[in-house]
Coordinates of C-alpha atoms and ligand atoms in Angstrom, one line a residue:
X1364 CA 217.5 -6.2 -13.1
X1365 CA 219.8 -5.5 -16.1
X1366 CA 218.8 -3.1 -19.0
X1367 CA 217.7 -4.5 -21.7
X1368 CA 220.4 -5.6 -24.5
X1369 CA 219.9 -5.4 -28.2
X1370 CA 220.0 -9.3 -28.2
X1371 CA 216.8 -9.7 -25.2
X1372 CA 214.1 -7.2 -26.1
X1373 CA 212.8 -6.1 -22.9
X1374 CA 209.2 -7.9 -22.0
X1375 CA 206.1 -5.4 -22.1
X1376 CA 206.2 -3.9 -18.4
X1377 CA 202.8 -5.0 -16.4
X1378 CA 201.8 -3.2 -13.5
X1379 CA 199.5 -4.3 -10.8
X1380 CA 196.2 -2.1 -10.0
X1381 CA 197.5 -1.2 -6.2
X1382 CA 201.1 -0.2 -8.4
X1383 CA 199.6 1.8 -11.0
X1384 CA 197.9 3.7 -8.8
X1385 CA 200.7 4.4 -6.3
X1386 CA 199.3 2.1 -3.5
X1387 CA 202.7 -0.5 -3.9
X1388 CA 206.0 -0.2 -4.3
X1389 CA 206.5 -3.5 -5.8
X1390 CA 207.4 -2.2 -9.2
X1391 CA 210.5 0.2 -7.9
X1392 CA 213.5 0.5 -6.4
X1393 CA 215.9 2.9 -5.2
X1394 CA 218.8 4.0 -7.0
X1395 CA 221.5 5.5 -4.1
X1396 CA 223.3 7.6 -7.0
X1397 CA 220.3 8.9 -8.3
X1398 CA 218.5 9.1 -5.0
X1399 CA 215.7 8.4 -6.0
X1400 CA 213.1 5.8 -6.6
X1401 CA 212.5 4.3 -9.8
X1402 CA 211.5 1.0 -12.1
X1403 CA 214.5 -1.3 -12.7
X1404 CA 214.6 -0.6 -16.4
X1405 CA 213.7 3.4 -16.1
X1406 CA 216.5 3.7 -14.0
X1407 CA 218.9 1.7 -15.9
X1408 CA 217.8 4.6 -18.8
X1409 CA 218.5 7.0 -16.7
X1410 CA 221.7 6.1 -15.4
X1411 CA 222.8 5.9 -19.6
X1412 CA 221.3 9.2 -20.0
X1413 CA 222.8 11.2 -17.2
X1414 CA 226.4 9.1 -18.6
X1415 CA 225.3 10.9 -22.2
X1416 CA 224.6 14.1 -20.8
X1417 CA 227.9 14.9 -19.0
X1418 CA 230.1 14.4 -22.1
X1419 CA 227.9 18.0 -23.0
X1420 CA 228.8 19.2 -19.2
X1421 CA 225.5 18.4 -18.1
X1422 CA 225.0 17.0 -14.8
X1423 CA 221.7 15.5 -15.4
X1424 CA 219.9 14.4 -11.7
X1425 CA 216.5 13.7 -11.2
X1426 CA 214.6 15.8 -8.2
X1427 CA 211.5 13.3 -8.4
X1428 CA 211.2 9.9 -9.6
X1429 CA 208.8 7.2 -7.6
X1430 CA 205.9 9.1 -5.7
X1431 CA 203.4 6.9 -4.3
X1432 CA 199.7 7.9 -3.3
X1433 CA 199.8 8.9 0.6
X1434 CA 202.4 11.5 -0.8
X1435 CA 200.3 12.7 -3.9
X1436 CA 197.3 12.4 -1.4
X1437 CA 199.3 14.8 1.1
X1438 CA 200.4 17.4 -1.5
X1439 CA 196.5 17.4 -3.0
X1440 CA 195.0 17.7 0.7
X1441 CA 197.5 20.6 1.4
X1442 CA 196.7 22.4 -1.3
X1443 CA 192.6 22.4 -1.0
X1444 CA 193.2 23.3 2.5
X1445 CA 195.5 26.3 1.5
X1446 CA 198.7 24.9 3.9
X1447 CA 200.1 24.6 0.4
X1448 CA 200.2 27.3 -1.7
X1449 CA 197.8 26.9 -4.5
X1450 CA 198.8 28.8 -8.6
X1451 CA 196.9 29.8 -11.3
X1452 CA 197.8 29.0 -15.0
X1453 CA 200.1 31.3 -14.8
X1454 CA 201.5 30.4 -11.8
X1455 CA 200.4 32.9 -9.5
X1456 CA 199.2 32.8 -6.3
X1457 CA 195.7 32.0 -5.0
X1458 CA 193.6 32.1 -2.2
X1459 CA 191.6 29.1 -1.8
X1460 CA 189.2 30.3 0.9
X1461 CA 188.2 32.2 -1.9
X1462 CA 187.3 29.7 -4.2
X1463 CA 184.4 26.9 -4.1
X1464 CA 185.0 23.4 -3.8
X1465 CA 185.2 23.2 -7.7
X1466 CA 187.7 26.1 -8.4
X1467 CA 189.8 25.0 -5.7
X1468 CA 189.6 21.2 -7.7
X1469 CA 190.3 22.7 -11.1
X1470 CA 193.3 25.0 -9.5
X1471 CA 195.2 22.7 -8.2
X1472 CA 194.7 19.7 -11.2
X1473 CA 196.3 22.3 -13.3
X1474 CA 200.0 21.7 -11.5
X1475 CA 198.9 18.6 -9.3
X1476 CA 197.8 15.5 -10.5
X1477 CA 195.0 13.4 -9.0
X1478 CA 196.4 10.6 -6.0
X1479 CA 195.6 7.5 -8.1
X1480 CA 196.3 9.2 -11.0
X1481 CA 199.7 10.7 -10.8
X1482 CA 202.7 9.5 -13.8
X1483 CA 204.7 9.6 -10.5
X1484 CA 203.5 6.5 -9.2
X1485 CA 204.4 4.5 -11.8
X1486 CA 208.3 4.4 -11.3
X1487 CA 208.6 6.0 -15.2
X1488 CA 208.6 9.8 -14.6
X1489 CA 211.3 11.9 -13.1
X1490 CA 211.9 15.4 -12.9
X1491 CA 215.1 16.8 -14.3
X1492 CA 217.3 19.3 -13.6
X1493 CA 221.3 19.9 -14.5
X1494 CA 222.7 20.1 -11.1
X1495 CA 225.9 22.0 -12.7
X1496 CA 223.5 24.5 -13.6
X1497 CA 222.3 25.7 -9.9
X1498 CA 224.0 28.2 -8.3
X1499 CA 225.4 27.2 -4.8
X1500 CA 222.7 27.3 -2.3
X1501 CA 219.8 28.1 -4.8
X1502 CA 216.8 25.9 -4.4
X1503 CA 215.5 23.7 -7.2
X1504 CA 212.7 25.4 -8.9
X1505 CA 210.6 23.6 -11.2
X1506 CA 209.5 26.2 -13.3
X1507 CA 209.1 26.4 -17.2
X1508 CA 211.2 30.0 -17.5
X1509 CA 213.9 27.9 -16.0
X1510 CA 213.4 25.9 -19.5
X1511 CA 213.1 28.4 -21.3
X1512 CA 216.3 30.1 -24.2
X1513 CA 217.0 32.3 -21.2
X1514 CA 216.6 30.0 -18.2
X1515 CA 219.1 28.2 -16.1
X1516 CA 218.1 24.9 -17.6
X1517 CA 218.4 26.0 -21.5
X1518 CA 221.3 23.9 -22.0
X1519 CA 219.8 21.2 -20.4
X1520 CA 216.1 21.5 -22.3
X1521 CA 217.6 21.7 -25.6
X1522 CA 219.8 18.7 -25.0
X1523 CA 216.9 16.5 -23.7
X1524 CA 215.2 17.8 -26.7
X1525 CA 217.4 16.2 -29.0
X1526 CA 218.6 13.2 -27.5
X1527 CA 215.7 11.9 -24.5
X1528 CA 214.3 9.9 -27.4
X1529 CA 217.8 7.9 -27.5
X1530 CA 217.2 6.2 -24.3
X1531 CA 213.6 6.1 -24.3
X1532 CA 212.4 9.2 -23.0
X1533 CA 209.9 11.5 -23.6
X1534 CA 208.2 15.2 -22.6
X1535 CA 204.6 14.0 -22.0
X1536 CA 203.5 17.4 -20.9
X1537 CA 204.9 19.1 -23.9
X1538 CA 202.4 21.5 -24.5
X1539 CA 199.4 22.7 -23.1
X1540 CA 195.7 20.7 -24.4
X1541 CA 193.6 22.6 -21.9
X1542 CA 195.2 20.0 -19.1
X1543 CA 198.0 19.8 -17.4
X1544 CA 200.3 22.8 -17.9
X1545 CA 203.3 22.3 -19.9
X1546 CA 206.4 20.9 -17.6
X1547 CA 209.6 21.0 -19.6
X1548 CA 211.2 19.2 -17.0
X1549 CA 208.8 16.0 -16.8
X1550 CA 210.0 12.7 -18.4
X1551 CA 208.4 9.9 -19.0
X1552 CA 210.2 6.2 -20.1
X1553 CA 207.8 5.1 -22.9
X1554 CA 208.3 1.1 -22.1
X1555 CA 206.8 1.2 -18.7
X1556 CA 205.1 4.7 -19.1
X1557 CA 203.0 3.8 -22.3
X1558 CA 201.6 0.1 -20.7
X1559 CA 200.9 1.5 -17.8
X1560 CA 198.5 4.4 -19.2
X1561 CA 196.9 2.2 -21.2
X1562 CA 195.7 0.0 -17.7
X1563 CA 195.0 3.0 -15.6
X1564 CA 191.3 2.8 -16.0
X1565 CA 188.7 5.9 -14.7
X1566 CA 186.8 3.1 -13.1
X1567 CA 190.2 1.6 -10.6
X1568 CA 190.8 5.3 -10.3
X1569 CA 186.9 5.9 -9.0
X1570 CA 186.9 3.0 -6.6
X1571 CA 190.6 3.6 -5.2
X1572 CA 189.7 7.6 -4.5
X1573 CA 186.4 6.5 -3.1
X1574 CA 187.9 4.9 -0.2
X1575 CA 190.3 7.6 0.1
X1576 CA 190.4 11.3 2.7
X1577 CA 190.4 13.0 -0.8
X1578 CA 189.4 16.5 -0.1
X1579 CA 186.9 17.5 -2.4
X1580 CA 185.9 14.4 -3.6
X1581 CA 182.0 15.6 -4.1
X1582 CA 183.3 18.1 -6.6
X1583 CA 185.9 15.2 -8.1
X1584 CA 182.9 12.2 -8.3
X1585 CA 181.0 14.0 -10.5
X1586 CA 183.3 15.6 -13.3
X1587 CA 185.8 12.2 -12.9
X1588 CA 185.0 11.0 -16.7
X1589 CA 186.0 14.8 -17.6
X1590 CA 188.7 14.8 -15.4
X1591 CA 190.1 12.2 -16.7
X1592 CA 190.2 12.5 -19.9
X1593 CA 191.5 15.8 -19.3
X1594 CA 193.9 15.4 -16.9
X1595 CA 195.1 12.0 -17.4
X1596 CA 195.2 10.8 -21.0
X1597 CA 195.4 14.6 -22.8
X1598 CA 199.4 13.9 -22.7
X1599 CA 201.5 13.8 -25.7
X1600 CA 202.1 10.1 -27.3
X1601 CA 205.3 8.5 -27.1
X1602 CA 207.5 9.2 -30.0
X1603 CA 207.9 5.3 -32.0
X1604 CA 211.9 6.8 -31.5
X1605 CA 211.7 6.5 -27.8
X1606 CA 209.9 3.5 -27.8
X1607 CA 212.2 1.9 -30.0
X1608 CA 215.6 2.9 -28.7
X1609 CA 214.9 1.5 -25.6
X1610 CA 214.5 -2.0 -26.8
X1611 CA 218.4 -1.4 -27.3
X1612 CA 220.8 -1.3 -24.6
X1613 CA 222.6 2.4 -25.1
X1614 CA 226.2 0.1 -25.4
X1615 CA 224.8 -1.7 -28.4
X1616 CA 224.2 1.2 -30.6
X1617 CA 226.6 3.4 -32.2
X1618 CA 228.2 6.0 -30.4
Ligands
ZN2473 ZN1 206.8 15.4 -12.5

């Protein structure tokens, strides 16, 4: 699909229930520069992103794009079970034979989203690094020092900053409501992103998870309405900038 040009606004993005919750990958497609996958029109975004961000030396790559729900199912499972290490707020580690049911729930939501319920699945979110920024060898961390005035991604955080709103991006994890913890390197595109929150439903979410090996699902059943509105919509709105500069095809503004 091409990206949308100033003279063609781009039509509101619809996602099915089995895409919105990671159960298709009808709605994406892989990008072999990027390596990743990603919705037609997020990755046409991206691609004039990353060609913005290296004129300031940044090579801008995402390390996540298009997760779908075995995956986020995997990662969650791993995680109650203690195969995958499990943080606290602050990012240290836990034991989780040490917790109950619920704390292990309510330590790994902080860093993990729900299967069902993860921005992931929806082909709009990507996590970012600046390759040029990595030593030779290091491993990618995804952690918010890294984002920080003295991290390794500084450069790259302060640029997004200023100009992820230019191709319709935005930090939906900006700061922390009592949710998710704040992930500096998280982007959402607004134009599929923002539909596609509003259809996510705690109801598709109950049904889907019901039918699902979710580990902990007792404790999840009965707090989902909290969960939910905790975990899932307690994001930050999507600036009218980013939803607005990506009806425009990047070539048809002004440089
Ligand atoms: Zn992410």
């Amino acid at each position: 699909m091409d990206a949308p040009t100033a003279n063609s606004a781009p039509l509101p993005v619809t996602l099915s229930g089995l895409e919105l919750t990671g159960r298709a990958s009808t709605h994406v497609r892989e990008v072999p520069e990027l390596r990743c996958l990603l919705h037609p029109q997020a990755a046409a975004a991206l691609q004039a992103m990353r060609a913005a961000a290296a004129h300031a030396g940044i090579d801008l790559v995402p390390v996540s794009g298009f997760r779908d729900f075995a995956r986020q199912l995997a990662i969650w499972n791993d995680k109650f079970s203690g195969a995958r290490p499990l943080l606290d707020r602050a990012g240290a580690p836990l034991a989780a034979d040490a917790l109950d049911e619920a704390g292990r729930v309510a330590a790994i939501l902080l860093w993990s989203a729900l299967p069902g319920a993860s921005r992931h699945h929806w082909g709009s979110d990507c996590d970012l690094i600046d390759r040029a920024a990595l030593s030779a060898g290091a491993a990618v961390e995804l952690l918010g020092r890294h984002y920080g005035a003295e991290g390794c991604y500084a450069v790259l955080a302060a640029w997004l900053q200023r100009h992820a709103h230019d191709d319709g991006f935005f930090l939906p994890y900006d700061v922390d409501r009592g949710g998710v913890q704040p992930e500096p390197w998280h982007y959402s595109f607004a134009p599929v992103a923002v539909p596609a929150q509003a259809a996510l439903r705690p109801e598709l979410l109950r049904a889907v998870l019901a039918e699902s090996a979710l580990l902990g699902w007792g404790s999840v059943s009965a707090e989902l309405p909290r969960i939910f509105e905790r975990y899932v919509s307690a994001v930050a709105r999507a600036p009218p900038a980013a939803l607005a500069a990506a009806a425009l095809n990047r070539a048809a503004r002004p440089a």
